[in-house]
GROMACS .gro file of C-alpha atoms in nm:
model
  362
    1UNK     CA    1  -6.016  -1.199   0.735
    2UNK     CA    2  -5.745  -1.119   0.976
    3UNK     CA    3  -5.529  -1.387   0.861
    4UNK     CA    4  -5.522  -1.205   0.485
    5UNK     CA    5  -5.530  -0.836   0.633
    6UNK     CA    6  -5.203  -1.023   0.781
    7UNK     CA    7  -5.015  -1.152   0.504
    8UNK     CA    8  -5.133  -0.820   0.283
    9UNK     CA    9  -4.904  -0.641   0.501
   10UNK     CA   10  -4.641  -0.849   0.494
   11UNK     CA   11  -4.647  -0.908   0.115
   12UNK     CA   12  -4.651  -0.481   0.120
   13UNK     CA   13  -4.345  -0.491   0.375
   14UNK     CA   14  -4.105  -0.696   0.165
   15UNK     CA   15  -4.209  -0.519  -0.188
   16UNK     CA   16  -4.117  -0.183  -0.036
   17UNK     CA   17  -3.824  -0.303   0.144
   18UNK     CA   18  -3.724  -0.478  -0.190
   19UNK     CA   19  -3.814  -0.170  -0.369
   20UNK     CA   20  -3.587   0.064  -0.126
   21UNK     CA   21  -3.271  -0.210  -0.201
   22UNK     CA   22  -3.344  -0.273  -0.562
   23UNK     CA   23  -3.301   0.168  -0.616
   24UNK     CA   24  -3.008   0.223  -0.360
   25UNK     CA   25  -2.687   0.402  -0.521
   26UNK     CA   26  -2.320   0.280  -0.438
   27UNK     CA   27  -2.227   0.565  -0.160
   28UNK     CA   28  -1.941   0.798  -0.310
   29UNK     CA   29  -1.766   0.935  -0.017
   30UNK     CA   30  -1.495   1.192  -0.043
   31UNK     CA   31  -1.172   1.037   0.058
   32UNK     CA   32  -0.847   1.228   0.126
   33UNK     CA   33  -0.562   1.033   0.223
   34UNK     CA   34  -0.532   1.062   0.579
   35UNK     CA   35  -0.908   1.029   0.657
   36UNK     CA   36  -0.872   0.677   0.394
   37UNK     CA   37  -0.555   0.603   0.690
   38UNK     CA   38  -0.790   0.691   0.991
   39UNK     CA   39  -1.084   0.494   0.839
   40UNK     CA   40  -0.862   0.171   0.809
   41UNK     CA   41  -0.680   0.176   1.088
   42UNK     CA   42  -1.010   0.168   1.301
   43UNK     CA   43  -1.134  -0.099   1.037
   44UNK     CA   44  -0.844  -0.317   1.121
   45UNK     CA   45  -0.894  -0.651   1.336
   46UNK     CA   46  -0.530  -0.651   1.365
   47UNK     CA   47  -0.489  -0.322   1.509
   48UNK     CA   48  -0.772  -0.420   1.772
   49UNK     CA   49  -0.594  -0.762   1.868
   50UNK     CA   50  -0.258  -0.588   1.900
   51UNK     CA   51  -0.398  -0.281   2.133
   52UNK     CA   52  -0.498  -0.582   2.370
   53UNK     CA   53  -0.177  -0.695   2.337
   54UNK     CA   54  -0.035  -0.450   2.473
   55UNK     CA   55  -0.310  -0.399   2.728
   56UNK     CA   56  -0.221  -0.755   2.841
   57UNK     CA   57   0.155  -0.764   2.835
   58UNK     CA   58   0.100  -0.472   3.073
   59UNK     CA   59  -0.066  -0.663   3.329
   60UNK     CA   60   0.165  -0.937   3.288
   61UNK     CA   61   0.490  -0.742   3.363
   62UNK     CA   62   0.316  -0.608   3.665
   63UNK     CA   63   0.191  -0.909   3.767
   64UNK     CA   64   0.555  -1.112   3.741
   65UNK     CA   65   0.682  -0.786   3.912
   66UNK     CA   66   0.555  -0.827   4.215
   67UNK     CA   67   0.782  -1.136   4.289
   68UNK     CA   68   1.046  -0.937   4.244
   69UNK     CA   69   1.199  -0.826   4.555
   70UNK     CA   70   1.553  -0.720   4.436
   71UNK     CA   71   1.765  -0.719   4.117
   72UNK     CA   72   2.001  -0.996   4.125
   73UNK     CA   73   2.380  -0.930   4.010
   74UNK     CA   74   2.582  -1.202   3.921
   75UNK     CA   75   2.473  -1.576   3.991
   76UNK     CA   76   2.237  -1.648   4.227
   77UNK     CA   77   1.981  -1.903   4.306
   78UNK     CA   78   1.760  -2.061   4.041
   79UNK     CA   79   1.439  -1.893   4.185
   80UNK     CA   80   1.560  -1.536   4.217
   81UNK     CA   81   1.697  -1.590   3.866
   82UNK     CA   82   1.404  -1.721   3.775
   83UNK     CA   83   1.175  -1.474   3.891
   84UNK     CA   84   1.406  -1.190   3.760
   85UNK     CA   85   1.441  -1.307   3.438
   86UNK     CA   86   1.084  -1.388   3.388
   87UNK     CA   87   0.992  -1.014   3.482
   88UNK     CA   88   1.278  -0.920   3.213
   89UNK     CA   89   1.124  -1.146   2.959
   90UNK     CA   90   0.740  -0.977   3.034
   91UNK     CA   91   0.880  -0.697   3.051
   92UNK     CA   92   1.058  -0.720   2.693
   93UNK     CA   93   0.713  -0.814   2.609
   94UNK     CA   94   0.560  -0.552   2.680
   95UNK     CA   95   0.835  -0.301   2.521
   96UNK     CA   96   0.756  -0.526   2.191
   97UNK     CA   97   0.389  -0.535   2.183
   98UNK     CA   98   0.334  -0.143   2.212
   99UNK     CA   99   0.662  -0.080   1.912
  100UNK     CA  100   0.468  -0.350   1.724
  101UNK     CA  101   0.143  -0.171   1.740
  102UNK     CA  102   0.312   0.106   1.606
  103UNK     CA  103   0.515  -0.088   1.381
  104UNK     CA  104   0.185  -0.249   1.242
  105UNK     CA  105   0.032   0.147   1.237
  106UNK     CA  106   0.306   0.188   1.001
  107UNK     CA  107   0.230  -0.139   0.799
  108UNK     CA  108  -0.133  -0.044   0.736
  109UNK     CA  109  -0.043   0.328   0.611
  110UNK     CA  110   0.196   0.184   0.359
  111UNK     CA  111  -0.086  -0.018   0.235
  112UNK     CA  112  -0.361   0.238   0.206
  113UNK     CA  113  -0.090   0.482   0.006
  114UNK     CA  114  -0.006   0.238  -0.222
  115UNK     CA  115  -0.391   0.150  -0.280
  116UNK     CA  116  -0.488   0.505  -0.289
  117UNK     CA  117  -0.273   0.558  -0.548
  118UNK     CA  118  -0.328   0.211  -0.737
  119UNK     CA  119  -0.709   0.334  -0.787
  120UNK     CA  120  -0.595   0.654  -0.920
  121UNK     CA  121  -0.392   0.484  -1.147
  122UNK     CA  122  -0.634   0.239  -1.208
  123UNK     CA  123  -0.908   0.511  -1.291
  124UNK     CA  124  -0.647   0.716  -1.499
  125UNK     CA  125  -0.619   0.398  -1.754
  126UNK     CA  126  -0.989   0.364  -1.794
  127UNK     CA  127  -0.947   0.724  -1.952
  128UNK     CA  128  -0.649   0.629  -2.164
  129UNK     CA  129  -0.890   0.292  -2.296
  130UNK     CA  130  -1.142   0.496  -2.344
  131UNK     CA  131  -0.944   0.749  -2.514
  132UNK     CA  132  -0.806   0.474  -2.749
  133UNK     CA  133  -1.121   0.272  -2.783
  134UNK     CA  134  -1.220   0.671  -2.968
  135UNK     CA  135  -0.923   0.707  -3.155
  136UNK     CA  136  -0.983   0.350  -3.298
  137UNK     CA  137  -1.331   0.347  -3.373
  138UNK     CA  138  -1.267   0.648  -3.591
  139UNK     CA  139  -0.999   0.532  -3.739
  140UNK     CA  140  -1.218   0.191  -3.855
  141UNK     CA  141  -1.498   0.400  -3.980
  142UNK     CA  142  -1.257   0.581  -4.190
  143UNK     CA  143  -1.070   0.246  -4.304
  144UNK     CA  144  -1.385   0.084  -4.381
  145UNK     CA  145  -1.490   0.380  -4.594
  146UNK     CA  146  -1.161   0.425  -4.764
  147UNK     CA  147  -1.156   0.027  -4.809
  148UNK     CA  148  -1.558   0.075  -5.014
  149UNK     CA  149  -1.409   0.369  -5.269
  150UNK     CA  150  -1.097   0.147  -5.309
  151UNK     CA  151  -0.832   0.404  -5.153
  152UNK     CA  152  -0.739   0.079  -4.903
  153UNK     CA  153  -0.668  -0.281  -4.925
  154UNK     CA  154  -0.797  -0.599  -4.722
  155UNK     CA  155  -0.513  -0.607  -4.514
  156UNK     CA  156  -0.540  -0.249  -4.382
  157UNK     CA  157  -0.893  -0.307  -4.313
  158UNK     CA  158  -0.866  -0.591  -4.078
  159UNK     CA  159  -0.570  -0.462  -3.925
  160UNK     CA  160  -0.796  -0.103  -3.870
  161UNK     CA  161  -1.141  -0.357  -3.734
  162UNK     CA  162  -0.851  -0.598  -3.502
  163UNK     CA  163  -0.719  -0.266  -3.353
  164UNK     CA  164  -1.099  -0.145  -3.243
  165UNK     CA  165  -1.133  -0.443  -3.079
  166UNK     CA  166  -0.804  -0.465  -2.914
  167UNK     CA  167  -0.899  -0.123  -2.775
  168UNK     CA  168  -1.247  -0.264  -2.705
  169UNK     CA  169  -1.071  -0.557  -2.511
  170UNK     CA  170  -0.812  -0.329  -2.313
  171UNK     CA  171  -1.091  -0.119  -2.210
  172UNK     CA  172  -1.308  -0.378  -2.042
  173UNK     CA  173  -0.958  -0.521  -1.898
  174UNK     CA  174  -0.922  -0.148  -1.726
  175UNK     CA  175  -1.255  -0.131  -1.595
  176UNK     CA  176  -1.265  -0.481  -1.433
  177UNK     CA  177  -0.912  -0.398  -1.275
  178UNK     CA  178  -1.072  -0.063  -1.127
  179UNK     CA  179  -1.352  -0.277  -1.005
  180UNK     CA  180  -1.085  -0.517  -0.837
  181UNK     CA  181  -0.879  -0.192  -0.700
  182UNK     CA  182  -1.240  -0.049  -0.572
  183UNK     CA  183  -1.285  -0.403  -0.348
  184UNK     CA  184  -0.911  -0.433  -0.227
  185UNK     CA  185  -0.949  -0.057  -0.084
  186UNK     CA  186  -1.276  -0.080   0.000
  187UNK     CA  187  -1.203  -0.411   0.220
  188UNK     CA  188  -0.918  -0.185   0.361
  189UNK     CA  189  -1.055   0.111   0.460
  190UNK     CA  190  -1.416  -0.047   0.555
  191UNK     CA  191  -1.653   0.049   0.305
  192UNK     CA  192  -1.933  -0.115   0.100
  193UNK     CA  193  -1.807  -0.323  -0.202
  194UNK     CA  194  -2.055  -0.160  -0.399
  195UNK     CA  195  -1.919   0.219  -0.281
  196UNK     CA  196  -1.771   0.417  -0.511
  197UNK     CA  197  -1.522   0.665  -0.306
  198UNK     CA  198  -1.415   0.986  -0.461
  199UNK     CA  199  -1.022   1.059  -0.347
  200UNK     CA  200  -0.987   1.388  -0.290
  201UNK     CA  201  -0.564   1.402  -0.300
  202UNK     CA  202  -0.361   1.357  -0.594
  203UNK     CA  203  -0.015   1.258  -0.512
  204UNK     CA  204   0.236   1.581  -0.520
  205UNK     CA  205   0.574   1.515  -0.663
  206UNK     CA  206   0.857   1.710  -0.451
  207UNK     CA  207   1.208   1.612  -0.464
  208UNK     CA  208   1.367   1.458  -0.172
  209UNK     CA  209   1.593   1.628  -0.035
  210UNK     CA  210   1.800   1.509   0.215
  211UNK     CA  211   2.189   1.667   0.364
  212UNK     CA  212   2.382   1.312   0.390
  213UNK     CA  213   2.276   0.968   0.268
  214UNK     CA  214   2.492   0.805   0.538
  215UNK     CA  215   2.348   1.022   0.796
  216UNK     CA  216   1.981   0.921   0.666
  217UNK     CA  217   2.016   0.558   0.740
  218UNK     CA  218   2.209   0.616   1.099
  219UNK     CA  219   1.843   0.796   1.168
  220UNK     CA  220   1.668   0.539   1.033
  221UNK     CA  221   1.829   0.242   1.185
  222UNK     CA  222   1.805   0.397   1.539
  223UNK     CA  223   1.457   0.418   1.541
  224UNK     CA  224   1.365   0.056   1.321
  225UNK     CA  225   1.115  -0.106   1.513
  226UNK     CA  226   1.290  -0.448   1.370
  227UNK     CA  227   1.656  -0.357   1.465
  228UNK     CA  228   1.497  -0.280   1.806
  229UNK     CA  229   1.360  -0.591   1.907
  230UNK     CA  230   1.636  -0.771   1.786
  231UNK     CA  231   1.876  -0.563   1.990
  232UNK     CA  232   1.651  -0.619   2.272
  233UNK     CA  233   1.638  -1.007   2.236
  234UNK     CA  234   2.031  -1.001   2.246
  235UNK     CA  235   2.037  -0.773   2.589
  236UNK     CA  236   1.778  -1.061   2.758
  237UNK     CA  237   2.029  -1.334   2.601
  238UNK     CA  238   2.281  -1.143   2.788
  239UNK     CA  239   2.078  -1.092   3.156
  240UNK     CA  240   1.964  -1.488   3.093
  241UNK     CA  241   2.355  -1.607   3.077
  242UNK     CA  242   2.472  -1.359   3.353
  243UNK     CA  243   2.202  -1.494   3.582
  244UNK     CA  244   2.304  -1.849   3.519
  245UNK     CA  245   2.329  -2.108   3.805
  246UNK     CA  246   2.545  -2.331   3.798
  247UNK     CA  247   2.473  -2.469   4.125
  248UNK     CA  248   2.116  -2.567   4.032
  249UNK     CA  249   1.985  -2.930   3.973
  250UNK     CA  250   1.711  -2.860   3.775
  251UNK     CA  251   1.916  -2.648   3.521
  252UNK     CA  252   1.748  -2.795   3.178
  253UNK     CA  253   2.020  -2.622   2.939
  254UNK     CA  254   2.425  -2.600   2.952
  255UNK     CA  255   2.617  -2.302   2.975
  256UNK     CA  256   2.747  -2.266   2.637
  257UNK     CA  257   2.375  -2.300   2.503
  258UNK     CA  258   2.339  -1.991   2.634
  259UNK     CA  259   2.630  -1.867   2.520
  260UNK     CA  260   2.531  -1.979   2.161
  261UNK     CA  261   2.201  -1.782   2.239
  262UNK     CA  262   2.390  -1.468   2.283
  263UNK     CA  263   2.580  -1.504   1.939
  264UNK     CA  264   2.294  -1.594   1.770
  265UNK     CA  265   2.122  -1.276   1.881
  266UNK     CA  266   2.359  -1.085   1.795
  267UNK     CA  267   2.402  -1.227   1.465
  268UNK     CA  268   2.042  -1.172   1.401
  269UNK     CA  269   2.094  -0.794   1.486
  270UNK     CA  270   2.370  -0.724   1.227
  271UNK     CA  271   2.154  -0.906   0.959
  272UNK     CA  272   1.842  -0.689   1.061
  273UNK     CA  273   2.040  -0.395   1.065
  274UNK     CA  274   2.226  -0.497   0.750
  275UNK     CA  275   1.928  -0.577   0.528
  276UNK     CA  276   1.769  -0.181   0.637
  277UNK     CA  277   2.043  -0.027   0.550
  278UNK     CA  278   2.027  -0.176   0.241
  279UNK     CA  279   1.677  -0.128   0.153
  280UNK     CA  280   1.708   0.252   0.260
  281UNK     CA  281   2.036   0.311  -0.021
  282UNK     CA  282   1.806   0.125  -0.256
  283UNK     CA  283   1.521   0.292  -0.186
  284UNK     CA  284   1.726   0.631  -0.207
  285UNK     CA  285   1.847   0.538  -0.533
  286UNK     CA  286   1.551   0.411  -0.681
  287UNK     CA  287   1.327   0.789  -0.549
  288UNK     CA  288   1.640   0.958  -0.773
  289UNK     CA  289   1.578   0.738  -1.061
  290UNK     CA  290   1.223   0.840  -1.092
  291UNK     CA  291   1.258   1.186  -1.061
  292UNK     CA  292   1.443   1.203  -1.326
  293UNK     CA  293   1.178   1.015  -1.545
  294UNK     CA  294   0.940   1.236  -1.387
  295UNK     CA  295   1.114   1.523  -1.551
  296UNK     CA  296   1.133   1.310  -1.888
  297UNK     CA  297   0.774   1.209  -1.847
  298UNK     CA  298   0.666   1.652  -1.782
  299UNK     CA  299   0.826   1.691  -2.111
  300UNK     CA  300   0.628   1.444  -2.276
  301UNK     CA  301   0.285   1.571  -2.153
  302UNK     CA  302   0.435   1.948  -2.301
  303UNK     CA  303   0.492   1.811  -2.689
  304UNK     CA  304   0.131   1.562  -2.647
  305UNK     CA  305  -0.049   1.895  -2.506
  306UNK     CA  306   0.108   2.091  -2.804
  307UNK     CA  307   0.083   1.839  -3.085
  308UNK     CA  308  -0.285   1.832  -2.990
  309UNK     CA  309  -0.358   2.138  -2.956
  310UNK     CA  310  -0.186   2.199  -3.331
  311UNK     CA  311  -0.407   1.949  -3.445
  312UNK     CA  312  -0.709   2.128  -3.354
  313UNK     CA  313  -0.631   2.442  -3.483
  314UNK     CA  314  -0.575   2.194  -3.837
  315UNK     CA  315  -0.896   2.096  -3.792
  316UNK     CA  316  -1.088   2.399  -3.747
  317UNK     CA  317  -0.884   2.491  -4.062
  318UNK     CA  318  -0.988   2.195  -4.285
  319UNK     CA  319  -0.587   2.089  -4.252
  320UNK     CA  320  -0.703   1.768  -4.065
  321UNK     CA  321  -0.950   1.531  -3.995
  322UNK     CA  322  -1.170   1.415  -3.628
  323UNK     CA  323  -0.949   1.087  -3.623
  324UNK     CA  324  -0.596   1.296  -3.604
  325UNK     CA  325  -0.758   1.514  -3.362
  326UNK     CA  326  -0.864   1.135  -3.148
  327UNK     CA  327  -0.550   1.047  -3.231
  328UNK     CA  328  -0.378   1.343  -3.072
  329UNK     CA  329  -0.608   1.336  -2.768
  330UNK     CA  330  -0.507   0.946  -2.696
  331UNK     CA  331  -0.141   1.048  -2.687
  332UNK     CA  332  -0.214   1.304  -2.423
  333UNK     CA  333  -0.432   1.087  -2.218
  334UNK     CA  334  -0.115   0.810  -2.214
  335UNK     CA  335   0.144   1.105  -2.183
  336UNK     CA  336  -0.090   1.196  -1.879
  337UNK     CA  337  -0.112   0.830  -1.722
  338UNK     CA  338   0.281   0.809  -1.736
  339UNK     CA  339   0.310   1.119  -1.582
  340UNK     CA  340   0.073   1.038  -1.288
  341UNK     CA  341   0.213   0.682  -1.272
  342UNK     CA  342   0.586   0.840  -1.206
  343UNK     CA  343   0.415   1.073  -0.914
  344UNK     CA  344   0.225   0.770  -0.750
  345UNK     CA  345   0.530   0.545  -0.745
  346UNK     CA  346   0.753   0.839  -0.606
  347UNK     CA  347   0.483   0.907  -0.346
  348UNK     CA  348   0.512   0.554  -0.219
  349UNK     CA  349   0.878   0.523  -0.194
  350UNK     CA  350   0.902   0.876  -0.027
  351UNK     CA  351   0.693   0.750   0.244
  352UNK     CA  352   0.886   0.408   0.245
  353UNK     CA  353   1.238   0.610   0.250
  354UNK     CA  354   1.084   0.755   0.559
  355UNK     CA  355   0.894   0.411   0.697
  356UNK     CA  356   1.149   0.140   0.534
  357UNK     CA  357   0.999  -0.157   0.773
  358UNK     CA  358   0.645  -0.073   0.679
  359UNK     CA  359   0.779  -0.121   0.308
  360UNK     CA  360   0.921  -0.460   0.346
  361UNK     CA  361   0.616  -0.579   0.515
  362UNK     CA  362   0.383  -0.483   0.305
   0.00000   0.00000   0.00000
């Protein structure tokens, strides 16, 4: 009797527990764009691994530091050398890991913008599909009619049916891309595949405005995390071939490798340096190029809002029918996804203009 009082409860347990999972709603948290930047930076592995990083480098560089007893000038023996440059090298660690952490900060920002703004894209065409899918389903109830009293041939009919279920088809294309942009932020930011966030911001379009382009990519340049660390890697080629002995049997390397090390380092900070400044001009050029469609695009949305409108007023008259109303309606809804598309883009290349390394790398 105990035995089945047992397995009665146990049988109760997993119906009620498979009740509670079977009726549990996707969570729809409010999202703004920082908080979706907060949330996956603290959901990031890599962020974790790369504060330890720096936590470690630390206690390197003091460790190495403490067989330091002077700062050598000029050559000296291998083991000072040694010793010094070591502490340089840990030391130039340590600088690196803490501007990568920050450089990697910057990384992960750049990717939650440009998924914030891919789902609100990607939600915006669902309503343009949907809008269509309308438009054409009224317009192949009307074909279909007009093609049974004669007023239309075969040909117009199948072309009305194959555009309904183009518009069918584009439709469940847009909702199974949402559903794909849902998981990619979700993964980023830490949430539930299932959940359903609700973003809060919608990107603001404001011209940037800036007093010299030249000026703009001195600033940016001096504080590139990349440019950095390769001008740091040249100054420890540098100490390394000062610091050289020449007197030393165990030397592994000849003086003019070291040398070569120094040119190469240098070399790899005018290519760093040259490829930001290049990405900043394009990026500059690029923000102007899409302001100005975002002008073109505002003008659009003004003559889709107005044709619509007109074509309600037609229909309230008897001047026109539902489907040029739908019709009307589905150029706004397109008119409105350009215009949104131009802001999200701009958005993203504003903060890249400002971030340019966190652009390339992501």
């Amino acid at each position: 009797m105990r035995r089945i009082t047992l397995l009665l409860v146990a049988l109760l347990f997993v119906f009620f527990n498979a009740t509670f999972a079977w009726g549990e709603e996707p969570a729809a948290p409010e999202l703004t764009l920082n908080q979706a930047v907060e949330k996956a930076k603290s959901n990031s592995i890599n962020l974790q691994s790369l504060k330890y990083d720096v936590e470690r480098s630390y206690e390197v560089r003091q460790f190495d530091a403490d067989k330091v007893t002077y700062i050598p000038f000029g050559p000296t023996s291998n083991a000072v050398s040694r010793a010094y440059s070591t502490l340089v090298q840990q030391d130039l660690n340590y600088q690196i890991s803490k501007r990568n952490l920050v450089y990697q900060q910057d990384v992960v920002e750049m990717q939650v913008y440009k998924l914030y703004d891919e789902l609100l894209q990607a939600q915006e065409k669902v309503k343009v599909c949907e809008a269509q899918l309308k438009s054409a389903d009224w317009q192949r109830i009307v074909a279909n009619a007009n093609y049974r009293v004669g007023m239309l041939n075969m040909m117009g009919l199948i072309q009305a049916q194959a555009t309904a279920e183009s518009a069918k088809t584009g439709l469940e294309a847009a909702k199974k891309a949402l559903d794909d942009t849902y998981q990619k932020f979700n993964q980023l930011v830490g949430l539930d595949p299932s959940d359903r966030p609700v973003l809060v911001d919608k990107p603001k379009f404001e011209e940037l405005k800036i007093g010299d382009l030249d000026s703009e990519v001195s600033r940016t340049l001096a504080v590139c995390p990349t440019v950095w660390v390769a001008q740091q890697k040249v100054d420890l080629a540098k100490i390394t071939l000062d610091l050289y002995d020449f007197s030393s049997s165990s030397r592994t390397e000849p003086y003019k490798a070291k040398e070569i090390d120094v040119t190469k380092a240098e070399l790899s900070v005018s290519d760093t340096t040259e490829q930001m400044e290049k990405l900043v001009r394009t990026l500059y050029y690029s923000l102007k190029q899409y302001e100005e469609q975002y002008k073109s695009a505002q003008e659009n949305v003004k003559s889709a809002e107005e044709a619509l409108r007109v074509a309600r007023v037609k229909y309230d008259v008897g001047m026109a029918t539902r489907p040029d109303v739908l019709a009307a309606e589905s150029t706004l809804a397109q008119a409105n996804q350009s215009l949104l598309n131009y802001s999200c883009q701009h958005e993203i290349l504003v903060f890249a203009f400002k971030k340019p390394w966190a652009y390339a790398a992501s």
